[in-house]
Each structure stands twice: as C-alpha cells, then as structure tokens.
Amino acid sequence: MSKIKIVTDSSITIEQSIVEALDITVVPLSVMIDGEVFSDADLKEEGKFLSLMKSGKALPKTSQPPVGLFAEVYEGLVSEGADHIVSIHLSHSLSGTVEASRQGATIAGVDATVIDSSFTDQAMAFQVVEAAKLAKEGASLEAILAVIEQVRQKTELYIGVSTLENLVKGGRIGRVTGLLSSLLNIRVVMEMTNHELVPIVKGRGAKTFTKWLDSFLASVEGHPIAEIGISYAGKKDFALALKEKLQAFVNQEISVLETGSIIQTHTGEDAFAVLVRYD
C-alpha cells in the first residue's frame, strides 16, 4: 500500500488537534512587522498577531515560504517513507505559495501533486482534512484527488471586512473587482469566486453585515450542508452571533476560529469569514 502524505500552508485555519490527529504537514508563511520577520507558526496565540499589527508603524508584509523550505519538507517526508505527496495551497491570486511549492517539489525530485485550492482559511481546510482522512485510511491517489475536487466544487467562501485600508496598502485591492480604493471607511462582504474577491454587499455601519446574513440565510434554506466554518479577526462577538444563526442548518458543530496572521494582514481588524461546504 502506498503511503501518501498531505501538506498545506499556514494560511489554513484549523484546530491544531486535527493537524496532529491526521498527520498534516503545515509549511509556514512569514510576516514582517517593522523590519522583524516572524514565522506564521509562531503567531498562533489568540490575539497575538493583531496586537503586533495594531502597534506596528506600518502594515505588516507577508511572504510565501521559500522554495528551498518546500524542497526540504518534501525530502524529509520521503525519507520518512512517503511514496507520494499531495500539497494543497491557498489561491494563486492571493500568494505565490502554490508555485513555490511546485518548484520545491521539482528541486526535491519527489512524486508530488501540488493543488491550488482556489480558496484559503477554513475553506481550504475542508479539502485538506478530507484528503488527510483518506490518506490515513490508505486510499489511492486517484480517490484522494477526486474527493479534493468534489469538495472544492461544493465550497463557498464569504468574507466581510470593516475597512478596505489593509487590502489597499497590501496591494490586494486590484484583485477586488468593482471597489474604489478611496472608499476606505465602508464595510464590504465579498465572495471568492474563480480566484477573485467579488463584492456582493457594501455600505456603512453594522447593517451591511446583517443585510448580507439575511440574504445568505435565505439562499441556504433547503440546501443540505455538510459543514460550516466561521473565522474572525479581532473580537469574536459577531462570529458567535453568526454561529447562533447558522448552526441549525448543519448537524456538525460549527468551528469558530481566529484566522491567522496571513489573512488578518489583508482583512484588518473586525473581519469575518463564513465558509460553507454543501453535501
């Protein structure tokens, strides 16, 4: 039986207990704050990164993992007995991580399938977790890849931000179609579709988010849902309110998790994401 290992990157939002239980390898991105470079892996303590970002003189800068780090990780997994590696990463529109992963696999000379998840955060975790479960059960590469694609096609990612300032300063505003960079003090809810963040609701004040929520609740009514994840940056009050509204639509407990430094850098404080996987 072939031994397949699952790899991802630290833009994933996932409980550490699941990472350990399913033997998932997470390659960290890095973030630079006022000239000091931190591994994303060292910023997992609740609220730690947000505090550093708020006290920083300038917006942090994120960096994809070096090609050499991927090569080192892949070589290590093969030396530990892996016959094949399936590496799942955040959308190429958000980072060059997936390409660095491909180059690392080539340098290492290992059998690897590198996948652009089309998403990030818990939406990417849906793919990673299902793949890792199958790998642990000894499933074939073909079966694992088929399930990853099925999960991807049935996943939706929605993100709400309370300011566009971080997206503008981080250079991501060009990938948010239909928004003016001058409108920084508006709230926006976007859906990630075909690697693009597409605005679906925008306005001023908290009613912007509740307006989206009402529309979303109406859209999921009657559609079987496999799982929902909620991520947040800053206070978790709205995330918990979302869970209260959404839990009735899914049997599995909704995970409410603080997103990592890579996502928070671009969303800013008081942002949220709702990630949905349909049956």
mmCIF file of C-alpha atoms in Angstrom:
data_model
loop_
_atom_site.group_PDB
_atom_site.id
_atom_site.type_symbol
_atom_site.label_atom_id
_atom_site.label_comp_id
_atom_site.label_asym_id
_atom_site.label_seq_id
_atom_site.Cartn_x
_atom_site.Cartn_y
_atom_site.Cartn_z
ATOM 1 C CA MET A 1 0.000 0.000 0.000
ATOM 2 C CA SER A 2 1.385 3.400 -0.975
ATOM 3 C CA LYS A 3 1.916 5.995 1.726
ATOM 4 C CA ILE A 4 0.523 9.404 0.785
ATOM 5 C CA LYS A 5 1.289 12.485 2.878
ATOM 6 C CA ILE A 6 -0.816 15.639 2.924
ATOM 7 C CA VAL A 7 0.869 19.043 3.035
ATOM 8 C CA THR A 8 -0.626 22.530 3.201
ATOM 9 C CA ASP A 9 0.415 26.051 4.164
ATOM 10 C CA SER A 10 -0.216 28.184 7.228
ATOM 11 C CA SER A 11 -2.925 30.324 5.628
ATOM 12 C CA ILE A 12 -5.153 27.424 6.631
ATOM 13 C CA THR A 13 -7.369 27.988 9.674
ATOM 14 C CA ILE A 14 -7.699 24.706 11.534
ATOM 15 C CA GLU A 15 -7.534 23.292 15.045
ATOM 16 C CA GLN A 16 -4.042 22.065 15.935
ATOM 17 C CA SER A 17 -5.557 18.880 17.344
ATOM 18 C CA ILE A 18 -6.859 17.980 13.867
ATOM 19 C CA VAL A 19 -3.473 18.697 12.283
ATOM 20 C CA GLU A 20 -1.847 16.309 14.730
ATOM 21 C CA ALA A 21 -4.528 13.612 14.583
ATOM 22 C CA LEU A 22 -4.436 13.458 10.772
ATOM 23 C CA ASP A 23 -0.656 13.953 10.499
ATOM 24 C CA ILE A 24 -0.949 17.014 8.250
ATOM 25 C CA THR A 25 2.250 18.899 7.450
ATOM 26 C CA VAL A 26 1.817 22.699 7.542
ATOM 27 C CA VAL A 27 4.507 24.803 5.862
ATOM 28 C CA PRO A 28 4.588 28.311 7.382
ATOM 29 C CA LEU A 29 4.457 31.578 5.517
ATOM 30 C CA SER A 30 6.165 34.527 7.192
ATOM 31 C CA VAL A 31 5.197 38.065 8.097
ATOM 32 C CA MET A 32 7.413 41.092 8.636
ATOM 33 C CA ILE A 33 6.410 43.717 11.192
ATOM 34 C CA ASP A 34 8.539 46.874 11.404
ATOM 35 C CA GLY A 35 11.520 45.046 9.935
ATOM 36 C CA GLU A 36 11.258 41.972 12.164
ATOM 37 C CA VAL A 37 10.365 38.702 10.461
ATOM 38 C CA PHE A 38 8.081 36.217 12.200
ATOM 39 C CA SER A 39 7.180 32.714 11.121
ATOM 40 C CA ASP A 40 3.410 32.411 10.930
ATOM 41 C CA ALA A 41 3.800 29.299 13.087
ATOM 42 C CA ASP A 42 4.965 31.491 15.989
ATOM 43 C CA LEU A 43 1.922 33.782 15.901
ATOM 44 C CA LYS A 44 -0.836 31.316 16.758
ATOM 45 C CA GLU A 45 -1.585 32.613 20.260
ATOM 46 C CA GLU A 46 -5.045 34.225 20.344
ATOM 47 C CA GLY A 47 -4.807 37.952 19.621
ATOM 48 C CA LYS A 48 -1.000 38.000 19.437
ATOM 49 C CA PHE A 49 -0.666 38.998 15.809
ATOM 50 C CA LEU A 50 -3.464 41.560 15.897
ATOM 51 C CA SER A 51 -1.766 43.263 18.834
ATOM 52 C CA LEU A 52 1.528 43.394 16.958
ATOM 53 C CA MET A 53 -0.166 44.697 13.822
ATOM 54 C CA LYS A 54 -2.022 47.454 15.684
ATOM 55 C CA SER A 55 1.150 48.621 17.424
ATOM 56 C CA GLY A 56 3.266 48.475 14.257
ATOM 57 C CA LYS A 57 4.309 51.599 12.410
ATOM 58 C CA ALA A 58 3.302 50.190 9.033
ATOM 59 C CA LEU A 59 1.174 47.389 7.627
ATOM 60 C CA PRO A 60 2.931 44.020 8.011
ATOM 61 C CA LYS A 61 4.248 42.360 4.854
ATOM 62 C CA THR A 62 3.581 38.690 4.201
ATOM 63 C CA SER A 63 5.905 36.325 2.355
ATOM 64 C CA GLN A 64 5.373 32.892 0.850
ATOM 65 C CA PRO A 65 7.558 30.023 2.077
ATOM 66 C CA PRO A 66 10.913 29.827 0.275
ATOM 67 C CA VAL A 67 11.214 27.248 -2.495
ATOM 68 C CA GLY A 68 14.068 25.672 -0.548
ATOM 69 C CA LEU A 69 11.866 25.161 2.504
ATOM 70 C CA PHE A 70 9.334 23.255 0.435
ATOM 71 C CA ALA A 71 12.112 21.132 -1.053
ATOM 72 C CA GLU A 72 13.439 20.399 2.441
ATOM 73 C CA VAL A 73 9.976 19.460 3.738
ATOM 74 C CA TYR A 74 9.294 17.167 0.781
ATOM 75 C CA GLU A 75 12.678 15.459 1.048
ATOM 76 C CA GLY A 76 12.055 14.891 4.747
ATOM 77 C CA LEU A 77 8.645 13.307 4.156
ATOM 78 C CA VAL A 78 10.058 10.956 1.517
ATOM 79 C CA SER A 79 12.911 9.977 3.840
ATOM 80 C CA GLU A 80 10.238 9.098 6.429
ATOM 81 C CA GLY A 81 8.561 6.723 3.976
ATOM 82 C CA ALA A 82 6.157 8.806 1.890
ATOM 83 C CA ASP A 83 5.606 7.437 -1.610
ATOM 84 C CA HIS A 84 3.641 10.451 -2.821
ATOM 85 C CA ILE A 85 2.840 13.938 -1.536
ATOM 86 C CA VAL A 86 -0.379 15.856 -2.076
ATOM 87 C CA SER A 87 0.196 19.524 -1.310
ATOM 88 C CA ILE A 88 -2.828 21.843 -1.115
ATOM 89 C CA HIS A 89 -2.388 25.616 -1.030
ATOM 90 C CA LEU A 90 -4.137 28.969 -0.981
ATOM 91 C CA SER A 91 -5.274 30.523 -4.245
ATOM 92 C CA HIS A 92 -2.546 31.756 -6.580
ATOM 93 C CA SER A 93 -4.399 35.100 -6.729
ATOM 94 C CA LEU A 94 -3.542 35.704 -3.068
ATOM 95 C CA SER A 95 0.010 34.380 -2.917
ATOM 96 C CA GLY A 96 2.788 32.741 -4.904
ATOM 97 C CA THR A 97 2.869 29.867 -2.405
ATOM 98 C CA VAL A 98 1.448 27.254 -4.767
ATOM 99 C CA GLU A 99 4.134 27.994 -7.376
ATOM 100 C CA ALA A 100 6.870 27.901 -4.724
ATOM 101 C CA SER A 101 5.503 24.507 -3.690
ATOM 102 C CA ARG A 102 5.682 23.223 -7.271
ATOM 103 C CA GLN A 103 9.253 24.442 -7.654
ATOM 104 C CA GLY A 104 10.211 22.900 -4.332
ATOM 105 C CA ALA A 105 8.831 19.528 -5.408
ATOM 106 C CA THR A 106 10.817 19.726 -8.658
ATOM 107 C CA ILE A 107 14.041 20.579 -6.852
ATOM 108 C CA ALA A 108 13.485 17.767 -4.363
ATOM 109 C CA GLY A 109 12.773 15.341 -7.194
ATOM 110 C CA VAL A 110 9.827 13.773 -5.352
ATOM 111 C CA ASP A 111 6.498 12.439 -6.540
ATOM 112 C CA ALA A 112 4.118 15.227 -5.624
ATOM 113 C CA THR A 113 0.782 16.586 -6.741
ATOM 114 C CA VAL A 114 0.502 20.297 -5.980
ATOM 115 C CA ILE A 115 -3.029 21.699 -5.889
ATOM 116 C CA ASP A 116 -4.370 25.243 -5.938
ATOM 117 C CA SER A 117 -7.339 25.023 -3.560
ATOM 118 C CA SER A 118 -8.947 28.154 -5.097
ATOM 119 C CA PHE A 119 -9.538 29.291 -1.505
ATOM 120 C CA THR A 120 -7.770 29.789 1.832
ATOM 121 C CA ASP A 121 -8.629 29.694 5.556
ATOM 122 C CA GLN A 122 -11.227 27.074 6.599
ATOM 123 C CA ALA A 123 -12.447 26.721 3.009
ATOM 124 C CA MET A 124 -9.047 25.263 2.180
ATOM 125 C CA ALA A 125 -9.171 23.197 5.360
ATOM 126 C CA PHE A 126 -12.250 21.377 4.035
ATOM 127 C CA GLN A 127 -10.112 19.957 1.220
ATOM 128 C CA VAL A 128 -7.075 19.294 3.389
ATOM 129 C CA VAL A 129 -8.994 17.428 6.099
ATOM 130 C CA GLU A 130 -10.914 15.184 3.699
ATOM 131 C CA ALA A 131 -7.693 14.378 1.846
ATOM 132 C CA ALA A 132 -5.856 13.606 5.094
ATOM 133 C CA LYS A 133 -8.652 11.321 6.309
ATOM 134 C CA LEU A 134 -8.464 9.304 3.096
ATOM 135 C CA ALA A 135 -4.662 9.220 3.158
ATOM 136 C CA LYS A 136 -4.727 7.874 6.694
ATOM 137 C CA GLU A 137 -7.154 5.157 5.587
ATOM 138 C CA GLY A 138 -4.778 4.142 2.781
ATOM 139 C CA ALA A 139 -6.896 5.408 -0.107
ATOM 140 C CA SER A 140 -5.415 5.648 -3.591
ATOM 141 C CA LEU A 141 -4.055 8.875 -5.047
ATOM 142 C CA GLU A 142 -6.888 8.912 -7.589
ATOM 143 C CA ALA A 143 -9.526 8.634 -4.864
ATOM 144 C CA ILE A 144 -7.926 11.418 -2.826
ATOM 145 C CA LEU A 145 -7.669 13.776 -5.786
ATOM 146 C CA ALA A 146 -11.274 13.094 -6.780
ATOM 147 C CA VAL A 147 -12.562 13.964 -3.306
ATOM 148 C CA ILE A 148 -10.463 17.144 -3.167
ATOM 149 C CA GLU A 149 -12.067 18.299 -6.405
ATOM 150 C CA GLN A 150 -15.563 17.374 -5.221
ATOM 151 C CA VAL A 151 -15.074 19.345 -2.008
ATOM 152 C CA ARG A 152 -13.673 22.321 -3.919
ATOM 153 C CA GLN A 153 -16.667 22.462 -6.240
ATOM 154 C CA LYS A 154 -19.116 22.368 -3.325
ATOM 155 C CA THR A 155 -17.390 25.044 -1.227
ATOM 156 C CA GLU A 156 -18.222 28.729 -0.888
ATOM 157 C CA LEU A 157 -16.143 31.397 0.860
ATOM 158 C CA TYR A 158 -17.599 34.698 2.058
ATOM 159 C CA ILE A 159 -15.550 37.370 3.771
ATOM 160 C CA GLY A 160 -16.640 40.606 5.431
ATOM 161 C CA VAL A 161 -14.229 43.460 6.136
ATOM 162 C CA SER A 162 -14.819 46.615 8.143
ATOM 163 C CA THR A 163 -12.183 48.615 6.264
ATOM 164 C CA LEU A 164 -10.516 48.419 2.870
ATOM 165 C CA GLU A 165 -7.340 50.052 4.188
ATOM 166 C CA ASN A 166 -5.389 46.823 4.601
ATOM 167 C CA LEU A 167 -6.418 45.499 1.194
ATOM 168 C CA VAL A 168 -5.330 48.765 -0.409
ATOM 169 C CA LYS A 169 -1.989 49.010 1.411
ATOM 170 C CA GLY A 170 -1.295 45.326 0.873
ATOM 171 C CA GLY A 171 -1.783 45.643 -2.865
ATOM 172 C CA ARG A 172 -4.772 43.293 -2.960
ATOM 173 C CA ILE A 173 -7.354 45.914 -3.952
ATOM 174 C CA GLY A 174 -6.650 45.263 -7.629
ATOM 175 C CA ARG A 175 -7.975 41.769 -7.109
ATOM 176 C CA VAL A 176 -11.191 43.033 -5.561
ATOM 177 C CA THR A 177 -13.253 43.918 -8.599
ATOM 178 C CA GLY A 178 -15.680 46.800 -8.542
ATOM 179 C CA LEU A 179 -14.309 48.666 -5.496
ATOM 180 C CA LEU A 180 -12.738 52.103 -5.335
ATOM 181 C CA SER A 181 -9.619 52.374 -3.192
ATOM 182 C CA SER A 182 -10.767 55.780 -1.964
ATOM 183 C CA LEU A 183 -13.754 54.280 -0.149
ATOM 184 C CA LEU A 184 -11.818 53.027 2.845
ATOM 185 C CA ASN A 185 -14.420 53.519 5.554
ATOM 186 C CA ILE A 186 -17.075 51.203 4.152
ATOM 187 C CA ARG A 187 -17.951 47.659 5.101
ATOM 188 C CA VAL A 188 -17.864 45.095 2.340
ATOM 189 C CA VAL A 189 -18.880 41.445 2.051
ATOM 190 C CA MET A 190 -17.198 39.555 -0.765
ATOM 191 C CA GLU A 191 -17.422 36.066 -2.190
ATOM 192 C CA MET A 192 -14.339 34.342 -3.542
ATOM 193 C CA THR A 193 -15.242 33.113 -6.999
ATOM 194 C CA ASN A 194 -12.767 31.790 -9.582
ATOM 195 C CA HIS A 195 -9.863 33.136 -7.505
ATOM 196 C CA GLU A 196 -11.379 36.626 -7.328
ATOM 197 C CA LEU A 197 -12.907 38.505 -4.390
ATOM 198 C CA VAL A 198 -16.216 39.736 -5.754
ATOM 199 C CA PRO A 199 -18.179 42.319 -3.689
ATOM 200 C CA ILE A 200 -21.781 41.310 -3.076
ATOM 201 C CA VAL A 201 -22.795 43.819 -0.361
ATOM 202 C CA LYS A 202 -21.237 47.144 0.608
ATOM 203 C CA GLY A 203 -22.308 50.009 2.818
ATOM 204 C CA ARG A 204 -21.689 51.847 6.047
ATOM 205 C CA GLY A 205 -22.447 50.549 9.532
ATOM 206 C CA ALA A 206 -23.237 47.132 11.017
ATOM 207 C CA LYS A 207 -26.387 46.775 8.917
ATOM 208 C CA THR A 208 -24.143 45.944 5.949
ATOM 209 C CA PHE A 209 -23.189 42.612 7.515
ATOM 210 C CA THR A 210 -26.691 41.817 8.769
ATOM 211 C CA LYS A 211 -28.109 42.585 5.328
ATOM 212 C CA TRP A 212 -25.756 40.016 3.843
ATOM 213 C CA LEU A 213 -26.591 37.493 6.561
ATOM 214 C CA ASP A 214 -30.320 37.752 5.867
ATOM 215 C CA SER A 215 -29.694 37.144 2.178
ATOM 216 C CA PHE A 216 -27.340 34.255 2.896
ATOM 217 C CA LEU A 217 -29.783 32.542 5.256
ATOM 218 C CA ALA A 218 -32.471 32.707 2.580
ATOM 219 C CA SER A 219 -30.106 31.235 -0.029
ATOM 220 C CA VAL A 220 -29.109 28.174 2.023
ATOM 221 C CA GLU A 221 -32.635 27.293 3.113
ATOM 222 C CA GLY A 222 -33.392 23.773 1.894
ATOM 223 C CA HIS A 223 -29.837 23.048 0.670
ATOM 224 C CA PRO A 224 -28.103 20.174 2.524
ATOM 225 C CA ILE A 225 -24.873 21.413 4.104
ATOM 226 C CA ALA A 226 -22.000 19.153 5.135
ATOM 227 C CA GLU A 227 -20.126 21.678 7.260
ATOM 228 C CA ILE A 228 -19.725 25.354 8.059
ATOM 229 C CA GLY A 229 -16.726 27.199 9.436
ATOM 230 C CA ILE A 230 -16.574 30.735 10.791
ATOM 231 C CA SER A 231 -13.320 32.670 11.097
ATOM 232 C CA TYR A 232 -12.705 36.101 12.557
ATOM 233 C CA ALA A 233 -10.099 38.800 13.192
ATOM 234 C CA GLY A 234 -10.463 40.890 16.337
ATOM 235 C CA LYS A 235 -13.473 40.456 18.599
ATOM 236 C CA LYS A 236 -15.395 37.234 18.138
ATOM 237 C CA ASP A 237 -18.834 38.615 19.084
ATOM 238 C CA PHE A 238 -20.191 38.791 15.538
ATOM 239 C CA ALA A 239 -18.678 35.391 14.710
ATOM 240 C CA LEU A 240 -20.530 33.842 17.645
ATOM 241 C CA ALA A 241 -23.740 35.574 16.578
ATOM 242 C CA LEU A 242 -23.254 34.075 13.121
ATOM 243 C CA LYS A 243 -22.823 30.626 14.627
ATOM 244 C CA GLU A 244 -26.066 31.008 16.565
ATOM 245 C CA LYS A 245 -27.908 31.822 13.324
ATOM 246 C CA LEU A 246 -26.229 29.153 11.195
ATOM 247 C CA GLN A 247 -25.929 26.128 13.488
ATOM 248 C CA ALA A 248 -29.488 24.985 12.695
ATOM 249 C CA PHE A 249 -28.506 24.469 9.049
ATOM 250 C CA VAL A 250 -25.838 21.836 9.746
ATOM 251 C CA ASN A 251 -25.509 18.797 12.018
ATOM 252 C CA GLN A 252 -21.768 19.116 12.567
ATOM 253 C CA GLU A 253 -20.674 21.633 15.192
ATOM 254 C CA ILE A 254 -19.598 24.890 13.561
ATOM 255 C CA SER A 255 -15.983 25.770 14.322
ATOM 256 C CA VAL A 256 -15.374 29.411 15.263
ATOM 257 C CA LEU A 257 -11.659 30.153 14.938
ATOM 258 C CA GLU A 258 -9.388 33.177 14.845
ATOM 259 C CA THR A 259 -7.832 33.371 11.408
ATOM 260 C CA GLY A 260 -4.059 33.550 11.108
ATOM 261 C CA SER A 261 -1.640 36.400 10.550
ATOM 262 C CA ILE A 262 -1.552 35.993 6.769
ATOM 263 C CA ILE A 263 -5.286 36.576 6.391
ATOM 264 C CA GLN A 264 -5.504 39.225 9.135
ATOM 265 C CA THR A 265 -2.804 41.291 7.450
ATOM 266 C CA HIS A 266 -5.093 41.801 4.473
ATOM 267 C CA THR A 267 -8.508 41.899 6.155
ATOM 268 C CA GLY A 268 -7.655 44.135 9.086
ATOM 269 C CA GLU A 269 -9.484 44.096 12.405
ATOM 270 C CA ASP A 270 -13.189 43.246 12.809
ATOM 271 C CA ALA A 271 -13.341 40.983 9.768
ATOM 272 C CA PHE A 272 -15.091 37.642 9.461
ATOM 273 C CA ALA A 273 -15.409 34.761 7.039
ATOM 274 C CA VAL A 274 -18.127 32.178 6.555
ATOM 275 C CA LEU A 275 -17.008 29.000 4.820
ATOM 276 C CA VAL A 276 -19.626 26.530 3.599
ATOM 277 C CA ARG A 277 -19.341 23.029 2.144
ATOM 278 C CA TYR A 278 -22.510 21.606 0.669
ATOM 279 C CA ASP A 279 -23.327 17.901 0.569
#
